[in-house]
mmCIF file of C-alpha atoms in Angstrom:
data_model
loop_
_atom_site.group_PDB
_atom_site.id
_atom_site.type_symbol
_atom_site.label_atom_id
_atom_site.label_comp_id
_atom_site.label_asym_id
_atom_site.label_seq_id
_atom_site.Cartn_x
_atom_site.Cartn_y
_atom_site.Cartn_z
ATOM 1 C CA UNK A 1 83.830 18.580 -103.964
ATOM 2 C CA UNK A 2 81.968 21.624 -105.263
ATOM 3 C CA UNK A 3 81.302 24.253 -102.607
ATOM 4 C CA UNK A 4 77.484 24.154 -102.908
ATOM 5 C CA UNK A 5 77.565 20.417 -102.255
ATOM 6 C CA UNK A 6 79.736 20.897 -99.174
ATOM 7 C CA UNK A 7 77.385 23.594 -97.878
ATOM 8 C CA UNK A 8 74.430 21.382 -98.651
ATOM 9 C CA UNK A 9 75.984 18.464 -96.782
ATOM 10 C CA UNK A 10 76.818 20.721 -93.817
ATOM 11 C CA UNK A 11 73.281 22.026 -93.826
ATOM 12 C CA UNK A 12 71.952 18.476 -93.745
ATOM 13 C CA UNK A 13 74.224 17.601 -90.818
ATOM 14 C CA UNK A 14 73.161 20.776 -88.974
ATOM 15 C CA UNK A 15 69.498 20.058 -89.642
ATOM 16 C CA UNK A 16 69.904 16.476 -88.464
ATOM 17 C CA UNK A 17 71.685 17.677 -85.305
ATOM 18 C CA UNK A 18 68.969 20.243 -84.667
ATOM 19 C CA UNK A 19 66.291 17.624 -85.199
ATOM 20 C CA UNK A 20 68.089 15.279 -82.806
ATOM 21 C CA UNK A 21 68.321 18.006 -80.157
ATOM 22 C CA UNK A 22 64.697 18.876 -80.751
ATOM 23 C CA UNK A 23 63.710 15.222 -80.299
ATOM 24 C CA UNK A 24 65.817 15.005 -77.107
ATOM 25 C CA UNK A 25 64.112 18.122 -75.820
ATOM 26 C CA UNK A 26 60.711 16.635 -76.639
ATOM 27 C CA UNK A 27 61.630 13.437 -74.798
ATOM 28 C CA UNK A 28 62.694 15.384 -71.732
ATOM 29 C CA UNK A 29 59.483 17.389 -71.770
ATOM 30 C CA UNK A 30 57.505 14.201 -72.120
ATOM 31 C CA UNK A 31 59.395 12.708 -69.183
ATOM 32 C CA UNK A 32 58.802 15.906 -67.188
ATOM 33 C CA UNK A 33 55.090 15.718 -67.961
ATOM 34 C CA UNK A 34 54.965 12.098 -66.823
ATOM 35 C CA UNK A 35 56.761 12.934 -63.570
ATOM 36 C CA UNK A 36 54.506 15.898 -62.864
ATOM 37 C CA UNK A 37 51.308 14.050 -63.736
ATOM 38 C CA UNK A 38 52.337 11.128 -61.553
ATOM 39 C CA UNK A 39 53.147 13.506 -58.677
ATOM 40 C CA UNK A 40 49.825 15.293 -59.074
ATOM 41 C CA UNK A 41 47.927 11.992 -59.128
ATOM 42 C CA UNK A 42 49.733 10.752 -56.004
ATOM 43 C CA UNK A 43 49.015 13.980 -54.195
ATOM 44 C CA UNK A 44 45.370 14.069 -55.285
ATOM 45 C CA UNK A 45 44.826 10.479 -54.094
ATOM 46 C CA UNK A 46 46.512 11.207 -50.791
ATOM 47 C CA UNK A 47 44.624 14.462 -50.334
ATOM 48 C CA UNK A 48 41.300 12.709 -50.984
ATOM 49 C CA UNK A 49 42.147 10.196 -48.257
ATOM 50 C CA UNK A 50 43.260 12.975 -45.923
ATOM 51 C CA UNK A 51 40.110 15.017 -46.591
ATOM 52 C CA UNK A 52 37.931 11.968 -45.885
ATOM 53 C CA UNK A 53 39.717 11.358 -42.577
ATOM 54 C CA UNK A 54 39.533 15.031 -41.638
ATOM 55 C CA UNK A 55 35.797 14.973 -42.300
ATOM 56 C CA UNK A 56 35.389 11.804 -40.228
ATOM 57 C CA UNK A 57 37.430 13.237 -37.342
ATOM 58 C CA UNK A 58 35.498 16.489 -37.484
ATOM 59 C CA UNK A 59 32.237 14.522 -37.260
ATOM 60 C CA UNK A 60 33.505 12.569 -34.237
ATOM 61 C CA UNK A 61 34.650 15.753 -32.472
ATOM 62 C CA UNK A 62 31.340 17.459 -33.195
ATOM 63 C CA UNK A 63 29.441 14.493 -31.735
ATOM 64 C CA UNK A 64 31.679 14.537 -28.650
ATOM 65 C CA UNK A 65 31.217 18.289 -28.234
ATOM 66 C CA UNK A 66 27.443 18.020 -28.532
ATOM 67 C CA UNK A 67 27.443 15.259 -25.918
ATOM 68 C CA UNK A 68 29.564 17.327 -23.543
ATOM 69 C CA UNK A 69 27.436 20.439 -24.004
ATOM 70 C CA UNK A 70 24.201 18.546 -23.427
ATOM 71 C CA UNK A 71 25.645 16.925 -20.299
ATOM 72 C CA UNK A 72 26.600 20.377 -19.003
ATOM 73 C CA UNK A 73 23.100 21.708 -19.610
ATOM 74 C CA UNK A 74 21.575 18.757 -17.736
ATOM 75 C CA UNK A 75 23.945 19.307 -14.819
ATOM 76 C CA UNK A 76 22.422 22.759 -14.459
ATOM 77 C CA UNK A 77 18.906 21.327 -14.248
ATOM 78 C CA UNK A 78 20.050 18.625 -11.823
ATOM 79 C CA UNK A 79 21.607 21.255 -9.556
ATOM 80 C CA UNK A 80 18.425 23.364 -9.609
ATOM 81 C CA UNK A 81 16.189 20.430 -8.635
ATOM 82 C CA UNK A 82 18.661 19.081 -6.072
ATOM 83 C CA UNK A 83 18.856 22.474 -4.340
ATOM 84 C CA UNK A 84 15.076 22.737 -4.306
ATOM 85 C CA UNK A 85 14.700 19.298 -2.723
ATOM 86 C CA UNK A 86 17.421 20.003 -0.149
ATOM 87 C CA UNK A 87 15.646 23.219 0.765
ATOM 88 C CA UNK A 88 12.386 21.312 1.275
ATOM 89 C CA UNK A 89 14.074 18.580 3.292
ATOM 90 C CA UNK A 90 15.780 21.093 5.577
ATOM 91 C CA UNK A 91 12.805 23.418 5.979
ATOM 92 C CA UNK A 92 11.825 22.112 9.426
ATOM 93 C CA UNK A 93 15.075 20.477 10.539
ATOM 94 C CA UNK A 94 17.521 21.722 13.139
ATOM 95 C CA UNK A 95 20.266 19.340 11.985
ATOM 96 C CA UNK A 96 20.497 20.299 8.341
ATOM 97 C CA UNK A 97 21.084 17.552 5.798
ATOM 98 C CA UNK A 98 24.202 18.031 3.709
ATOM 99 C CA UNK A 99 25.563 16.143 0.727
ATOM 100 C CA UNK A 100 28.926 14.457 1.233
ATOM 101 C CA UNK A 101 30.653 15.913 -1.829
ATOM 102 C CA UNK A 102 33.778 18.141 -1.571
ATOM 103 C CA UNK A 103 33.061 21.809 -2.230
ATOM 104 C CA UNK A 104 35.695 22.105 -4.960
ATOM 105 C CA UNK A 105 33.977 19.266 -6.842
ATOM 106 C CA UNK A 106 30.626 21.035 -6.611
ATOM 107 C CA UNK A 107 32.292 24.222 -7.841
ATOM 108 C CA UNK A 108 33.831 22.446 -10.817
ATOM 109 C CA UNK A 109 30.429 21.041 -11.798
ATOM 110 C CA UNK A 110 28.854 24.479 -11.515
ATOM 111 C CA UNK A 111 31.625 26.154 -13.536
ATOM 112 C CA UNK A 112 31.439 23.523 -16.242
ATOM 113 C CA UNK A 113 27.656 23.719 -16.412
ATOM 114 C CA UNK A 114 27.807 27.520 -16.604
ATOM 115 C CA UNK A 115 30.189 27.377 -19.554
ATOM 116 C CA UNK A 116 28.186 24.713 -21.411
ATOM 117 C CA UNK A 117 24.895 26.574 -20.974
ATOM 118 C CA UNK A 118 26.554 29.810 -22.090
ATOM 119 C CA UNK A 119 28.050 28.266 -25.239
ATOM 120 C CA UNK A 120 24.726 26.663 -26.157
ATOM 121 C CA UNK A 121 23.009 30.003 -25.719
ATOM 122 C CA UNK A 122 25.635 31.936 -27.682
ATOM 123 C CA UNK A 123 25.788 29.531 -30.624
ATOM 124 C CA UNK A 124 22.191 28.393 -31.036
ATOM 125 C CA UNK A 125 21.023 27.127 -34.413
ATOM 126 C CA UNK A 126 23.340 26.641 -37.365
ATOM 127 C CA UNK A 127 26.435 27.705 -35.431
ATOM 128 C CA UNK A 128 26.181 24.835 -32.960
ATOM 129 C CA UNK A 129 28.072 22.334 -35.129
ATOM 130 C CA UNK A 130 31.219 24.475 -35.229
ATOM 131 C CA UNK A 131 30.865 25.384 -31.568
ATOM 132 C CA UNK A 132 30.527 21.724 -30.615
ATOM 133 C CA UNK A 133 33.760 20.862 -32.431
ATOM 134 C CA UNK A 134 35.564 23.789 -30.831
ATOM 135 C CA UNK A 135 34.172 22.835 -27.440
ATOM 136 C CA UNK A 136 35.422 19.248 -27.755
ATOM 137 C CA UNK A 137 38.924 20.562 -28.455
ATOM 138 C CA UNK A 138 39.092 23.631 -26.209
ATOM 139 C CA UNK A 139 36.070 23.521 -23.917
ATOM 140 C CA UNK A 140 37.500 21.201 -21.338
ATOM 141 C CA UNK A 141 40.577 23.350 -20.906
ATOM 142 C CA UNK A 142 38.589 26.568 -20.620
ATOM 143 C CA UNK A 143 35.522 25.508 -18.655
ATOM 144 C CA UNK A 144 37.101 25.750 -15.223
ATOM 145 C CA UNK A 145 39.163 28.853 -15.923
ATOM 146 C CA UNK A 146 37.399 32.125 -16.499
ATOM 147 C CA UNK A 147 33.893 30.687 -16.765
ATOM 148 C CA UNK A 148 32.427 32.944 -14.123
ATOM 149 C CA UNK A 149 33.470 36.054 -16.083
ATOM 150 C CA UNK A 150 32.012 34.905 -19.385
ATOM 151 C CA UNK A 151 35.403 35.282 -21.089
ATOM 152 C CA UNK A 152 35.662 31.573 -21.845
ATOM 153 C CA UNK A 153 32.313 31.586 -23.593
ATOM 154 C CA UNK A 154 33.162 34.465 -25.918
ATOM 155 C CA UNK A 155 36.555 32.917 -26.664
ATOM 156 C CA UNK A 156 35.000 29.586 -27.527
ATOM 157 C CA UNK A 157 32.548 31.301 -29.853
ATOM 158 C CA UNK A 158 35.503 32.918 -31.598
ATOM 159 C CA UNK A 159 37.335 29.622 -31.941
ATOM 160 C CA UNK A 160 34.246 27.957 -33.364
ATOM 161 C CA UNK A 161 33.718 30.765 -35.858
ATOM 162 C CA UNK A 162 36.730 29.599 -37.865
ATOM 163 C CA UNK A 163 37.980 26.198 -38.913
ATOM 164 C CA UNK A 164 41.354 26.861 -37.331
ATOM 165 C CA UNK A 165 40.845 23.985 -34.914
ATOM 166 C CA UNK A 166 41.161 21.178 -37.424
ATOM 167 C CA UNK A 167 43.722 23.094 -39.457
ATOM 168 C CA UNK A 168 45.990 23.095 -36.419
ATOM 169 C CA UNK A 169 45.318 19.441 -35.671
ATOM 170 C CA UNK A 170 45.957 18.443 -39.256
ATOM 171 C CA UNK A 171 49.223 20.293 -39.722
ATOM 172 C CA UNK A 172 48.188 23.745 -40.856
ATOM 173 C CA UNK A 173 48.121 24.488 -44.550
ATOM 174 C CA UNK A 174 48.034 20.828 -45.547
ATOM 175 C CA UNK A 175 44.364 20.603 -44.633
ATOM 176 C CA UNK A 176 43.601 23.714 -46.676
ATOM 177 C CA UNK A 177 44.960 22.244 -49.910
ATOM 178 C CA UNK A 178 48.187 23.011 -51.712
ATOM 179 C CA UNK A 179 51.338 20.982 -51.403
ATOM 180 C CA UNK A 180 52.491 22.149 -48.019
ATOM 181 C CA UNK A 181 55.429 24.144 -49.398
ATOM 182 C CA UNK A 182 55.747 27.721 -50.596
ATOM 183 C CA UNK A 183 54.795 28.083 -54.224
ATOM 184 C CA UNK A 184 54.041 24.391 -54.608
ATOM 185 C CA UNK A 185 51.227 24.751 -57.088
ATOM 186 C CA UNK A 186 53.169 27.402 -58.998
ATOM 187 C CA UNK A 187 56.113 25.013 -59.406
ATOM 188 C CA UNK A 188 53.806 22.347 -60.786
ATOM 189 C CA UNK A 189 52.237 24.855 -63.129
ATOM 190 C CA UNK A 190 55.615 25.928 -64.499
ATOM 191 C CA UNK A 191 56.748 22.350 -64.981
ATOM 192 C CA UNK A 192 53.635 21.482 -66.953
ATOM 193 C CA UNK A 193 53.871 24.503 -69.241
ATOM 194 C CA UNK A 194 55.307 23.530 -72.634
ATOM 195 C CA UNK A 195 57.949 25.498 -74.638
ATOM 196 C CA UNK A 196 57.240 27.463 -77.785
ATOM 197 C CA UNK A 197 57.388 24.946 -80.654
ATOM 198 C CA UNK A 198 59.054 27.415 -83.055
ATOM 199 C CA UNK A 199 62.151 27.632 -80.816
ATOM 200 C CA UNK A 200 65.492 26.363 -82.110
ATOM 201 C CA UNK A 201 66.427 22.766 -81.354
ATOM 202 C CA UNK A 202 69.253 23.531 -78.914
ATOM 203 C CA UNK A 203 67.086 26.024 -76.998
ATOM 204 C CA UNK A 204 64.256 23.514 -76.900
ATOM 205 C CA UNK A 205 66.632 20.977 -75.382
ATOM 206 C CA UNK A 206 67.787 23.535 -72.800
ATOM 207 C CA UNK A 207 64.218 24.252 -71.763
ATOM 208 C CA UNK A 208 63.620 20.506 -71.663
ATOM 209 C CA UNK A 209 66.395 20.195 -69.098
ATOM 210 C CA UNK A 210 64.823 23.007 -67.060
ATOM 211 C CA UNK A 211 61.387 21.392 -67.259
ATOM 212 C CA UNK A 212 62.853 18.063 -66.166
ATOM 213 C CA UNK A 213 64.685 19.775 -63.305
ATOM 214 C CA UNK A 214 61.482 21.503 -62.172
ATOM 215 C CA UNK A 215 59.526 18.269 -62.517
ATOM 216 C CA UNK A 216 61.962 16.379 -60.283
ATOM 217 C CA UNK A 217 61.884 19.235 -57.762
ATOM 218 C CA UNK A 218 58.091 19.194 -57.718
ATOM 219 C CA UNK A 219 58.133 15.409 -57.390
ATOM 220 C CA UNK A 220 60.398 15.590 -54.314
ATOM 221 C CA UNK A 221 58.275 18.297 -52.756
ATOM 222 C CA UNK A 222 55.106 16.310 -53.379
ATOM 223 C CA UNK A 223 56.730 13.311 -51.663
ATOM 224 C CA UNK A 224 57.604 15.548 -48.716
ATOM 225 C CA UNK A 225 54.073 16.967 -48.611
ATOM 226 C CA UNK A 226 52.542 13.487 -48.777
ATOM 227 C CA UNK A 227 54.760 12.289 -45.918
ATOM 228 C CA UNK A 228 53.586 15.217 -43.771
ATOM 229 C CA UNK A 229 50.012 14.651 -44.841
ATOM 230 C CA UNK A 230 50.164 10.966 -43.919
ATOM 231 C CA UNK A 231 51.608 11.857 -40.533
ATOM 232 C CA UNK A 232 48.811 14.386 -40.004
ATOM 233 C CA UNK A 233 46.262 11.807 -41.146
ATOM 234 C CA UNK A 234 47.525 9.318 -38.553
ATOM 235 C CA UNK A 235 47.117 12.049 -35.951
ATOM 236 C CA UNK A 236 43.532 12.607 -37.064
ATOM 237 C CA UNK A 237 42.844 8.863 -36.784
ATOM 238 C CA UNK A 238 44.072 8.896 -33.185
ATOM 239 C CA UNK A 239 41.993 11.997 -32.401
ATOM 240 C CA UNK A 240 38.912 10.278 -33.806
ATOM 241 C CA UNK A 241 39.584 7.153 -31.739
ATOM 242 C CA UNK A 242 39.866 9.203 -28.549
ATOM 243 C CA UNK A 243 36.719 11.159 -29.422
ATOM 244 C CA UNK A 244 34.810 7.896 -29.840
ATOM 245 C CA UNK A 245 36.186 6.385 -26.621
ATOM 246 C CA UNK A 246 35.603 9.480 -24.485
ATOM 247 C CA UNK A 247 32.072 9.841 -25.812
ATOM 248 C CA UNK A 248 31.373 6.152 -25.156
ATOM 249 C CA UNK A 249 32.607 6.403 -21.554
ATOM 250 C CA UNK A 250 30.649 9.629 -21.004
ATOM 251 C CA UNK A 251 27.439 8.122 -22.395
ATOM 252 C CA UNK A 252 27.846 5.043 -20.192
ATOM 253 C CA UNK A 253 28.519 7.141 -17.076
ATOM 254 C CA UNK A 254 25.699 9.522 -17.946
ATOM 255 C CA UNK A 255 23.232 6.626 -18.112
ATOM 256 C CA UNK A 256 24.066 5.929 -14.470
ATOM 257 C CA UNK A 257 23.742 9.615 -13.614
ATOM 258 C CA UNK A 258 20.416 9.809 -15.440
ATOM 259 C CA UNK A 259 18.850 7.162 -13.187
ATOM 260 C CA UNK A 260 19.465 9.412 -10.167
ATOM 261 C CA UNK A 261 18.434 12.475 -12.175
ATOM 262 C CA UNK A 262 15.121 10.865 -13.132
ATOM 263 C CA UNK A 263 14.613 9.838 -9.514
ATOM 264 C CA UNK A 264 14.858 13.369 -8.136
ATOM 265 C CA UNK A 265 12.771 14.749 -11.024
ATOM 266 C CA UNK A 266 10.047 12.246 -10.164
ATOM 267 C CA UNK A 267 10.167 13.138 -6.468
ATOM 268 C CA UNK A 268 10.122 16.867 -7.189
ATOM 269 C CA UNK A 269 7.187 16.535 -9.587
ATOM 270 C CA UNK A 270 5.288 14.399 -7.073
ATOM 271 C CA UNK A 271 5.764 16.937 -4.286
ATOM 272 C CA UNK A 272 4.715 19.800 -6.558
ATOM 273 C CA UNK A 273 1.644 17.826 -7.636
ATOM 274 C CA UNK A 274 0.622 17.236 -4.008
ATOM 275 C CA UNK A 275 0.963 20.940 -3.252
ATOM 276 C CA UNK A 276 -1.093 21.841 -6.310
ATOM 277 C CA UNK A 277 -3.912 19.702 -4.866
ATOM 278 C CA UNK A 278 -3.518 21.287 -1.419
ATOM 279 C CA UNK A 279 -2.144 18.066 0.074
ATOM 280 C CA UNK A 280 0.612 18.386 2.662
ATOM 281 C CA UNK A 281 3.698 16.624 1.205
ATOM 282 C CA UNK A 282 5.562 16.417 4.526
ATOM 283 C CA UNK A 283 4.857 12.740 5.114
ATOM 284 C CA UNK A 284 5.979 11.741 1.611
ATOM 285 C CA UNK A 285 9.043 13.952 1.881
ATOM 286 C CA UNK A 286 10.059 12.429 5.220
ATOM 287 C CA UNK A 287 9.611 8.862 3.985
ATOM 288 C CA UNK A 288 11.754 9.527 0.906
ATOM 289 C CA UNK A 289 14.474 11.611 2.547
ATOM 290 C CA UNK A 290 17.095 8.850 2.568
ATOM 291 C CA UNK A 291 16.527 7.881 -1.068
ATOM 292 C CA UNK A 292 16.497 11.563 -2.092
ATOM 293 C CA UNK A 293 19.816 12.235 -0.395
ATOM 294 C CA UNK A 294 21.353 9.103 -1.913
ATOM 295 C CA UNK A 295 20.175 10.068 -5.404
ATOM 296 C CA UNK A 296 21.520 13.614 -5.013
ATOM 297 C CA UNK A 297 24.893 12.441 -3.690
ATOM 298 C CA UNK A 298 25.326 9.758 -6.353
ATOM 299 C CA UNK A 299 24.252 12.209 -9.044
ATOM 300 C CA UNK A 300 26.772 14.820 -7.947
ATOM 301 C CA UNK A 301 29.512 12.184 -7.599
ATOM 302 C CA UNK A 302 28.930 10.951 -11.148
ATOM 303 C CA UNK A 303 28.736 14.526 -12.438
ATOM 304 C CA UNK A 304 32.113 15.282 -10.852
ATOM 305 C CA UNK A 305 33.595 12.154 -12.443
ATOM 306 C CA UNK A 306 32.353 13.228 -15.881
ATOM 307 C CA UNK A 307 33.625 16.793 -15.437
ATOM 308 C CA UNK A 308 37.083 15.429 -14.590
ATOM 309 C CA UNK A 309 37.113 13.504 -17.876
ATOM 310 C CA UNK A 310 35.659 16.317 -19.986
ATOM 311 C CA UNK A 311 38.157 18.834 -18.607
ATOM 312 C CA UNK A 312 41.142 16.578 -19.310
ATOM 313 C CA UNK A 313 42.608 18.244 -22.420
ATOM 314 C CA UNK A 314 42.518 16.289 -25.684
ATOM 315 C CA UNK A 315 45.809 17.944 -26.586
ATOM 316 C CA UNK A 316 48.794 19.037 -24.560
ATOM 317 C CA UNK A 317 48.572 22.674 -23.547
ATOM 318 C CA UNK A 318 51.448 24.998 -22.855
ATOM 319 C CA UNK A 319 51.871 25.710 -19.168
ATOM 320 C CA UNK A 320 53.892 28.174 -17.144
ATOM 321 C CA UNK A 321 54.252 27.638 -13.391
ATOM 322 C CA UNK A 322 51.446 25.111 -13.559
ATOM 323 C CA UNK A 323 49.022 27.471 -15.294
ATOM 324 C CA UNK A 324 47.695 27.139 -18.837
ATOM 325 C CA UNK A 325 49.205 29.726 -21.206
ATOM 326 C CA UNK A 326 46.567 31.614 -23.210
ATOM 327 C CA UNK A 327 46.685 34.060 -26.091
ATOM 328 C CA UNK A 328 45.271 37.601 -26.128
ATOM 329 C CA UNK A 329 41.794 36.171 -26.807
ATOM 330 C CA UNK A 330 42.029 33.918 -23.750
ATOM 331 C CA UNK A 331 42.283 30.794 -25.923
ATOM 332 C CA UNK A 332 44.710 28.139 -24.611
ATOM 333 C CA UNK A 333 47.954 27.813 -26.548
ATOM 334 C CA UNK A 334 48.658 24.226 -27.522
ATOM 335 C CA UNK A 335 52.009 22.476 -27.733
ATOM 336 C CA UNK A 336 52.848 21.483 -31.302
ATOM 337 C CA UNK A 337 55.395 19.345 -33.110
ATOM 338 C CA UNK A 338 57.832 20.496 -35.803
ATOM 339 C CA UNK A 339 55.067 20.321 -38.440
ATOM 340 C CA UNK A 340 52.678 22.453 -36.418
ATOM 341 C CA UNK A 341 50.380 19.598 -35.379
ATOM 342 C CA UNK A 342 48.939 19.536 -31.879
ATOM 343 C CA UNK A 343 50.280 16.854 -29.547
ATOM 344 C CA UNK A 344 47.732 14.389 -28.215
ATOM 345 C CA UNK A 345 47.511 14.273 -24.428
ATOM 346 C CA UNK A 346 47.538 10.463 -24.566
ATOM 347 C CA UNK A 347 48.904 9.555 -21.136
ATOM 348 C CA UNK A 348 46.548 11.800 -19.165
ATOM 349 C CA UNK A 349 43.575 10.800 -21.312
ATOM 350 C CA UNK A 350 44.226 7.075 -20.886
ATOM 351 C CA UNK A 351 44.618 7.509 -17.145
ATOM 352 C CA UNK A 352 41.443 9.585 -16.800
ATOM 353 C CA UNK A 353 39.358 7.262 -18.986
ATOM 354 C CA UNK A 354 40.344 4.278 -16.808
ATOM 355 C CA UNK A 355 39.706 6.307 -13.654
ATOM 356 C CA UNK A 356 36.245 7.324 -14.886
ATOM 357 C CA UNK A 357 35.283 3.705 -15.558
ATOM 358 C CA UNK A 358 36.553 2.593 -12.147
ATOM 359 C CA UNK A 359 35.013 5.402 -10.066
ATOM 360 C CA UNK A 360 31.673 5.179 -11.835
ATOM 361 C CA UNK A 361 31.221 1.571 -10.772
ATOM 362 C CA UNK A 362 28.744 1.131 -7.926
ATOM 363 C CA UNK A 363 27.250 4.599 -8.321
#
């Protein structure tokens, strides 16, 4: 066979081989693209669901925090009126009337009320929403600690100033986007990037293998991220359920408290009205003394019951020798799982919710 024909045949074989390798490389890139696009779609769908649940949980926590803060503010007004009525009742008595509520319970109500009023004052206006969420998560733990010094209030304001609360609940960086692994988005970006079309067939095939390898790696990491995200989402569902239940129990108990609150407000207003018209209120005060004392005692008892529930931590806190461990900003440090998610304080919450329902009966 003439040499040019042999060379020509060899060239055809080489070209065909190169074309085959080029086609194989194209197929691998196409497969890599499909894997990456599928992974991105799965992650985007999952992230949308996670974001929706995070938003729903945030809304429930904000509503709970607002409820707790408003209750604390009303406790302060109740205490003011109750003290005024007790002072009037005891003005001319040798045997002073006293409410039958343990002193430590009264102190806990006062400390909680002080903290709630302080947070409301420090975060008035647009900042209240974030403060309410932070208060629902941290407020109960902090209210009875350093409330008298004002440290708890400033710490709560700092917590509310960031969205770190839900980030911690939801598993850290997952709630902020990304794939939950270092360089996740960069890996996806590299896998999607196509090779230079002018490259030789064998090189194209080699890069196709690399793209396919990166695509499979990204796919596995997306699966891992989705698994963590789903676990965090389940945690958020449970948090939302507890926020709803606690708020429901608090609202129910507060309705009972409010009956006694309205009673003493009515009595106090009536006595003040009589004085404003220069009418001696002594007779009215004496005739209502028993009902006044009953309303004050029942009100304080229900307030103490609510404070016990509000100050039961939503999440488990780290403790050392029975005391809550706090960071340099006086914010409680929470226990977390391997993924960085806070651990729900389920057993204590369930016990306290049942106790609140039981003790509130008959008040």
